[in-house]
mmCIF file of C-alpha atoms in Angstrom:
data_model
loop_
_atom_site.group_PDB
_atom_site.id
_atom_site.type_symbol
_atom_site.label_atom_id
_atom_site.label_comp_id
_atom_site.label_asym_id
_atom_site.label_seq_id
_atom_site.Cartn_x
_atom_site.Cartn_y
_atom_site.Cartn_z
ATOM 1 C CA UNK A 13 0.000 0.000 0.000
ATOM 2 C CA UNK A 14 1.358 3.437 -0.937
ATOM 3 C CA UNK A 15 0.192 7.015 -0.763
ATOM 4 C CA UNK A 16 -1.480 8.458 -3.839
ATOM 5 C CA UNK A 17 -0.604 11.934 -5.182
ATOM 6 C CA UNK A 18 -3.841 13.231 -3.637
ATOM 7 C CA UNK A 19 -2.853 11.752 -0.276
ATOM 8 C CA UNK A 20 0.559 13.415 -0.458
ATOM 9 C CA UNK A 21 -1.056 16.735 -1.390
ATOM 10 C CA UNK A 22 -3.382 16.411 1.609
ATOM 11 C CA UNK A 23 -0.489 15.638 3.953
ATOM 12 C CA UNK A 24 1.562 18.575 2.659
ATOM 13 C CA UNK A 25 -1.423 20.929 2.954
ATOM 14 C CA UNK A 26 -2.101 19.721 6.492
ATOM 15 C CA UNK A 27 1.494 20.349 7.574
ATOM 16 C CA UNK A 28 1.473 23.759 5.894
ATOM 17 C CA UNK A 29 -1.799 24.688 7.601
ATOM 18 C CA UNK A 30 -0.647 23.481 11.033
ATOM 19 C CA UNK A 31 2.652 25.354 10.729
ATOM 20 C CA UNK A 32 0.995 28.639 9.708
ATOM 21 C CA UNK A 33 -1.641 28.362 12.445
ATOM 22 C CA UNK A 34 0.902 27.518 15.147
ATOM 23 C CA UNK A 35 3.260 30.378 14.285
ATOM 24 C CA UNK A 36 0.458 32.933 14.035
ATOM 25 C CA UNK A 37 -1.151 31.718 17.256
ATOM 26 C CA UNK A 38 2.122 31.966 19.183
ATOM 27 C CA UNK A 39 2.384 35.600 18.090
ATOM 28 C CA UNK A 40 -1.220 36.487 18.863
ATOM 29 C CA UNK A 41 -1.810 34.276 21.899
ATOM 30 C CA UNK A 42 1.250 35.434 23.845
ATOM 31 C CA UNK A 43 0.034 38.998 24.608
ATOM 32 C CA UNK A 44 -3.468 37.640 25.257
ATOM 33 C CA UNK A 45 -2.109 35.011 27.659
ATOM 34 C CA UNK A 46 0.026 37.664 29.364
ATOM 35 C CA UNK A 47 -3.007 39.892 29.852
ATOM 36 C CA UNK A 48 -5.116 37.029 31.204
ATOM 37 C CA UNK A 49 -2.313 36.038 33.591
ATOM 38 C CA UNK A 50 -1.685 39.552 34.932
ATOM 39 C CA UNK A 51 -4.916 41.524 34.700
ATOM 40 C CA UNK A 52 -7.220 42.265 37.636
ATOM 41 C CA UNK A 53 -9.989 43.496 35.336
ATOM 42 C CA UNK A 54 -13.487 42.054 35.565
ATOM 43 C CA UNK A 55 -13.193 41.358 31.843
ATOM 44 C CA UNK A 56 -10.782 38.496 32.586
ATOM 45 C CA UNK A 57 -13.618 36.058 33.308
ATOM 46 C CA UNK A 58 -15.752 36.665 30.178
ATOM 47 C CA UNK A 59 -12.722 36.922 27.880
ATOM 48 C CA UNK A 60 -11.201 33.786 29.400
ATOM 49 C CA UNK A 61 -14.506 31.980 28.856
ATOM 50 C CA UNK A 62 -14.640 33.243 25.278
ATOM 51 C CA UNK A 63 -11.113 31.980 24.614
ATOM 52 C CA UNK A 64 -11.997 28.565 26.067
ATOM 53 C CA UNK A 65 -15.293 28.310 24.165
ATOM 54 C CA UNK A 66 -13.890 26.075 21.368
ATOM 55 C CA UNK A 67 -13.078 23.452 24.023
ATOM 56 C CA UNK A 68 -16.780 22.751 24.598
ATOM 57 C CA UNK A 69 -18.439 24.070 21.444
ATOM 58 C CA UNK A 70 -19.077 21.512 18.676
ATOM 59 C CA UNK A 71 -16.770 22.367 15.756
ATOM 60 C CA UNK A 72 -19.695 22.335 13.332
ATOM 61 C CA UNK A 73 -21.422 25.062 15.368
ATOM 62 C CA UNK A 74 -18.295 27.205 15.389
ATOM 63 C CA UNK A 75 -17.766 26.463 11.696
ATOM 64 C CA UNK A 76 -21.335 27.430 10.865
ATOM 65 C CA UNK A 77 -21.092 30.842 12.524
ATOM 66 C CA UNK A 78 -17.704 31.495 10.968
ATOM 67 C CA UNK A 79 -19.215 30.562 7.604
ATOM 68 C CA UNK A 80 -22.007 33.071 8.166
ATOM 69 C CA UNK A 81 -19.681 35.853 9.352
ATOM 70 C CA UNK A 82 -17.115 35.288 6.594
ATOM 71 C CA UNK A 83 -19.692 34.676 3.859
ATOM 72 C CA UNK A 84 -20.664 37.272 1.233
ATOM 73 C CA UNK A 85 -23.427 38.734 3.432
ATOM 74 C CA UNK A 86 -21.550 38.566 6.723
ATOM 75 C CA UNK A 87 -19.669 41.498 8.284
ATOM 76 C CA UNK A 88 -16.253 39.949 7.718
ATOM 77 C CA UNK A 89 -17.205 38.888 4.194
ATOM 78 C CA UNK A 90 -18.409 42.372 3.307
ATOM 79 C CA UNK A 91 -15.195 43.844 4.726
ATOM 80 C CA UNK A 92 -12.904 41.512 2.746
ATOM 81 C CA UNK A 93 -14.942 42.060 -0.409
ATOM 82 C CA UNK A 94 -14.657 45.807 0.113
ATOM 83 C CA UNK A 95 -10.873 45.362 0.186
ATOM 84 C CA UNK A 96 -11.039 43.424 -3.082
ATOM 85 C CA UNK A 97 -10.007 40.151 -1.398
ATOM 86 C CA UNK A 98 -13.222 38.247 -2.064
ATOM 87 C CA UNK A 99 -14.660 35.967 0.605
ATOM 88 C CA UNK A 100 -12.670 33.719 2.923
ATOM 89 C CA UNK A 101 -14.728 30.487 3.040
ATOM 90 C CA UNK A 102 -13.346 27.641 0.908
ATOM 91 C CA UNK A 103 -9.907 29.256 0.718
ATOM 92 C CA UNK A 104 -6.668 28.414 2.487
ATOM 93 C CA UNK A 105 -6.679 31.830 4.204
ATOM 94 C CA UNK A 106 -10.173 31.204 5.561
ATOM 95 C CA UNK A 107 -9.046 27.800 6.772
ATOM 96 C CA UNK A 108 -6.107 29.383 8.623
ATOM 97 C CA UNK A 109 -8.371 31.906 10.381
ATOM 98 C CA UNK A 110 -10.936 29.270 11.353
ATOM 99 C CA UNK A 111 -8.211 26.921 12.594
ATOM 100 C CA UNK A 112 -6.640 29.693 14.668
ATOM 101 C CA UNK A 113 -9.943 30.362 16.427
ATOM 102 C CA UNK A 114 -10.559 26.645 16.978
ATOM 103 C CA UNK A 115 -7.060 25.975 18.355
ATOM 104 C CA UNK A 116 -6.784 29.228 20.346
ATOM 105 C CA UNK A 117 -7.353 27.761 23.844
ATOM 106 C CA UNK A 118 -4.771 25.025 23.244
ATOM 107 C CA UNK A 119 -2.132 27.729 22.810
ATOM 108 C CA UNK A 120 -3.331 30.446 25.187
ATOM 109 C CA UNK A 121 -3.902 28.311 28.273
ATOM 110 C CA UNK A 122 -0.449 26.626 28.502
ATOM 111 C CA UNK A 123 1.259 30.012 28.056
ATOM 112 C CA UNK A 124 -1.058 31.661 30.581
ATOM 113 C CA UNK A 125 -0.409 28.907 33.140
ATOM 114 C CA UNK A 126 3.352 29.168 32.594
ATOM 115 C CA UNK A 127 3.342 32.944 33.076
ATOM 116 C CA UNK A 128 1.217 32.657 36.210
ATOM 117 C CA UNK A 129 3.590 30.059 37.656
ATOM 118 C CA UNK A 130 6.524 32.499 37.370
ATOM 119 C CA UNK A 131 4.979 34.997 39.750
ATOM 120 C CA UNK A 132 5.813 38.688 39.993
ATOM 121 C CA UNK A 133 9.093 38.507 41.931
ATOM 122 C CA UNK A 134 11.509 37.697 39.051
ATOM 123 C CA UNK A 135 9.940 40.392 36.880
ATOM 124 C CA UNK A 136 10.072 42.962 39.681
ATOM 125 C CA UNK A 137 13.716 42.141 40.389
ATOM 126 C CA UNK A 138 14.562 42.627 36.699
ATOM 127 C CA UNK A 139 12.702 45.950 36.730
ATOM 128 C CA UNK A 140 14.697 47.194 39.736
ATOM 129 C CA UNK A 141 17.888 46.352 37.830
ATOM 130 C CA UNK A 142 16.797 48.652 35.037
ATOM 131 C CA UNK A 143 15.405 46.128 32.541
ATOM 132 C CA UNK A 144 12.716 47.517 30.249
ATOM 133 C CA UNK A 145 9.422 45.752 29.458
ATOM 134 C CA UNK A 146 10.722 43.955 26.367
ATOM 135 C CA UNK A 147 13.995 43.082 28.054
ATOM 136 C CA UNK A 148 12.106 41.653 31.046
ATOM 137 C CA UNK A 149 9.949 39.563 28.767
ATOM 138 C CA UNK A 150 12.730 38.137 26.597
ATOM 139 C CA UNK A 151 15.368 37.719 29.311
ATOM 140 C CA UNK A 152 13.186 36.652 32.250
ATOM 141 C CA UNK A 153 9.665 35.593 31.276
ATOM 142 C CA UNK A 154 10.444 33.727 28.055
ATOM 143 C CA UNK A 155 13.211 31.487 29.507
ATOM 144 C CA UNK A 156 11.202 30.704 32.659
ATOM 145 C CA UNK A 157 7.977 30.083 30.724
ATOM 146 C CA UNK A 158 9.668 28.075 27.961
ATOM 147 C CA UNK A 159 7.919 24.768 28.887
ATOM 148 C CA UNK A 160 4.548 26.488 28.492
ATOM 149 C CA UNK A 161 5.470 27.842 25.070
ATOM 150 C CA UNK A 162 6.747 24.439 23.930
ATOM 151 C CA UNK A 163 3.563 22.748 25.162
ATOM 152 C CA UNK A 164 1.433 25.408 23.466
ATOM 153 C CA UNK A 165 3.256 24.972 20.152
ATOM 154 C CA UNK A 166 2.947 21.172 20.247
ATOM 155 C CA UNK A 167 -0.723 21.188 21.219
ATOM 156 C CA UNK A 168 -1.605 23.910 18.712
ATOM 157 C CA UNK A 169 0.144 22.079 15.879
ATOM 158 C CA UNK A 170 -1.294 18.655 16.757
ATOM 159 C CA UNK A 171 -4.809 19.995 17.282
ATOM 160 C CA UNK A 172 -4.764 21.723 13.906
ATOM 161 C CA UNK A 173 -3.575 18.538 12.210
ATOM 162 C CA UNK A 174 -6.495 16.618 13.733
ATOM 163 C CA UNK A 175 -9.260 19.078 12.809
ATOM 164 C CA UNK A 176 -12.262 17.831 10.859
ATOM 165 C CA UNK A 177 -15.614 19.472 11.562
ATOM 166 C CA UNK A 178 -14.550 23.087 11.242
ATOM 167 C CA UNK A 179 -12.389 22.269 8.208
ATOM 168 C CA UNK A 180 -15.337 20.619 6.504
ATOM 169 C CA UNK A 181 -17.594 23.612 7.210
ATOM 170 C CA UNK A 182 -15.148 26.354 6.203
ATOM 171 C CA UNK A 183 -12.887 24.639 3.690
ATOM 172 C CA UNK A 184 -14.870 21.847 2.093
ATOM 173 C CA UNK A 185 -12.781 19.466 0.028
ATOM 174 C CA UNK A 186 -10.901 21.447 -2.605
ATOM 175 C CA UNK A 187 -7.743 19.624 -3.790
ATOM 176 C CA UNK A 188 -4.471 21.437 -2.934
ATOM 177 C CA UNK A 189 -6.482 24.264 -1.348
ATOM 178 C CA UNK A 190 -8.541 22.985 1.614
ATOM 179 C CA UNK A 191 -8.496 19.170 1.427
ATOM 180 C CA UNK A 192 -6.444 18.239 4.478
ATOM 181 C CA UNK A 193 -5.716 14.710 5.716
ATOM 182 C CA UNK A 194 -8.873 14.370 7.833
ATOM 183 C CA UNK A 195 -11.029 15.347 4.845
ATOM 184 C CA UNK A 196 -9.056 13.019 2.577
ATOM 185 C CA UNK A 197 -9.793 10.113 4.921
ATOM 186 C CA UNK A 198 -13.471 11.061 4.926
ATOM 187 C CA UNK A 199 -13.488 11.160 1.111
ATOM 188 C CA UNK A 200 -11.853 7.713 0.967
ATOM 189 C CA UNK A 201 -14.539 6.298 3.254
ATOM 190 C CA UNK A 202 -17.319 7.894 1.207
ATOM 191 C CA UNK A 203 -15.822 6.295 -1.911
ATOM 192 C CA UNK A 204 -15.630 2.921 -0.073
ATOM 193 C CA UNK A 205 -11.830 2.992 -0.405
ATOM 194 C CA UNK A 206 -11.284 1.513 3.016
ATOM 195 C CA UNK A 207 -7.692 0.411 2.414
ATOM 196 C CA UNK A 208 -6.668 3.952 1.538
ATOM 197 C CA UNK A 209 -8.602 5.333 4.500
ATOM 198 C CA UNK A 210 -7.021 2.800 6.841
ATOM 199 C CA UNK A 211 -3.504 3.649 5.626
ATOM 200 C CA UNK A 212 -3.965 7.402 6.099
ATOM 201 C CA UNK A 213 -5.735 6.888 9.419
ATOM 202 C CA UNK A 214 -2.833 4.736 10.636
ATOM 203 C CA UNK A 215 -0.434 7.543 9.747
ATOM 204 C CA UNK A 216 -2.582 10.014 11.711
ATOM 205 C CA UNK A 217 -2.773 7.620 14.658
ATOM 206 C CA UNK A 218 0.990 7.141 14.687
ATOM 207 C CA UNK A 219 1.606 10.871 14.398
ATOM 208 C CA UNK A 220 -0.770 11.661 17.275
ATOM 209 C CA UNK A 221 0.816 9.016 19.501
ATOM 210 C CA UNK A 222 4.345 10.258 18.776
ATOM 211 C CA UNK A 223 3.337 13.864 19.490
ATOM 212 C CA UNK A 224 1.730 12.949 22.818
ATOM 213 C CA UNK A 225 4.651 10.692 23.716
ATOM 214 C CA UNK A 226 7.063 13.538 23.058
ATOM 215 C CA UNK A 227 4.922 16.012 25.016
ATOM 216 C CA UNK A 228 4.616 13.759 28.063
ATOM 217 C CA UNK A 229 8.305 12.929 27.879
ATOM 218 C CA UNK A 230 9.166 16.633 27.792
ATOM 219 C CA UNK A 231 6.889 17.395 30.744
ATOM 220 C CA UNK A 232 8.293 14.473 32.739
ATOM 221 C CA UNK A 233 11.836 15.659 32.026
ATOM 222 C CA UNK A 234 10.977 19.161 33.224
ATOM 223 C CA UNK A 235 9.341 17.745 36.369
ATOM 224 C CA UNK A 236 12.436 15.635 36.996
ATOM 225 C CA UNK A 237 14.675 18.687 36.725
ATOM 226 C CA UNK A 238 12.434 20.548 39.146
ATOM 227 C CA UNK A 239 12.570 17.662 41.643
ATOM 228 C CA UNK A 240 16.346 17.424 41.259
ATOM 229 C CA UNK A 241 16.874 21.080 42.112
ATOM 230 C CA UNK A 242 14.279 20.879 44.858
ATOM 231 C CA UNK A 243 16.230 18.231 46.827
#
């Protein structure tokens, strides 16, 4: 059994999508996670709940509302059409935006937890030594919160790779544009090509297991280091 050209295209598109989503989310989620970790505002609770909403919301529901908002008659759709960009549904760009929203809590929460675990003391000490805000972040916060950022990147990437419902709603099944691995497996099953579906599904299963194995191994290593220094 071997991968067909369509299977390879789907795998490449999936990796490209997951990479774009992960990088963009790390950039956008970091200031949001920082704010959620440090703010005393009453808005923390509703915004935190909004960020976590994709954890409990069925992906088809989220995909439906994104389809409405980004469609030709939706506010986002009208805005992008006014810019001459057309509409976002059933495009790779639309898929990236939808995937970012769906994977947002998997990136924000590990970073938020890591920042909260640092506390204020190291940052205050750096401030008294004359370090500016950016210097404090890159020289103090980022090294201390590194495990949270690594976990966020792994979870964001893996979660994007495993998407199905929201991809189907926003992207459909356009070859080389929106047909990712999960959709390719679905198409194989619909066509009664169970051998092809099984082969791709086995690749996804192996990938997911390796990612989780690496994540748990990394977390165990970090815990071991913490215990070592704690003795």
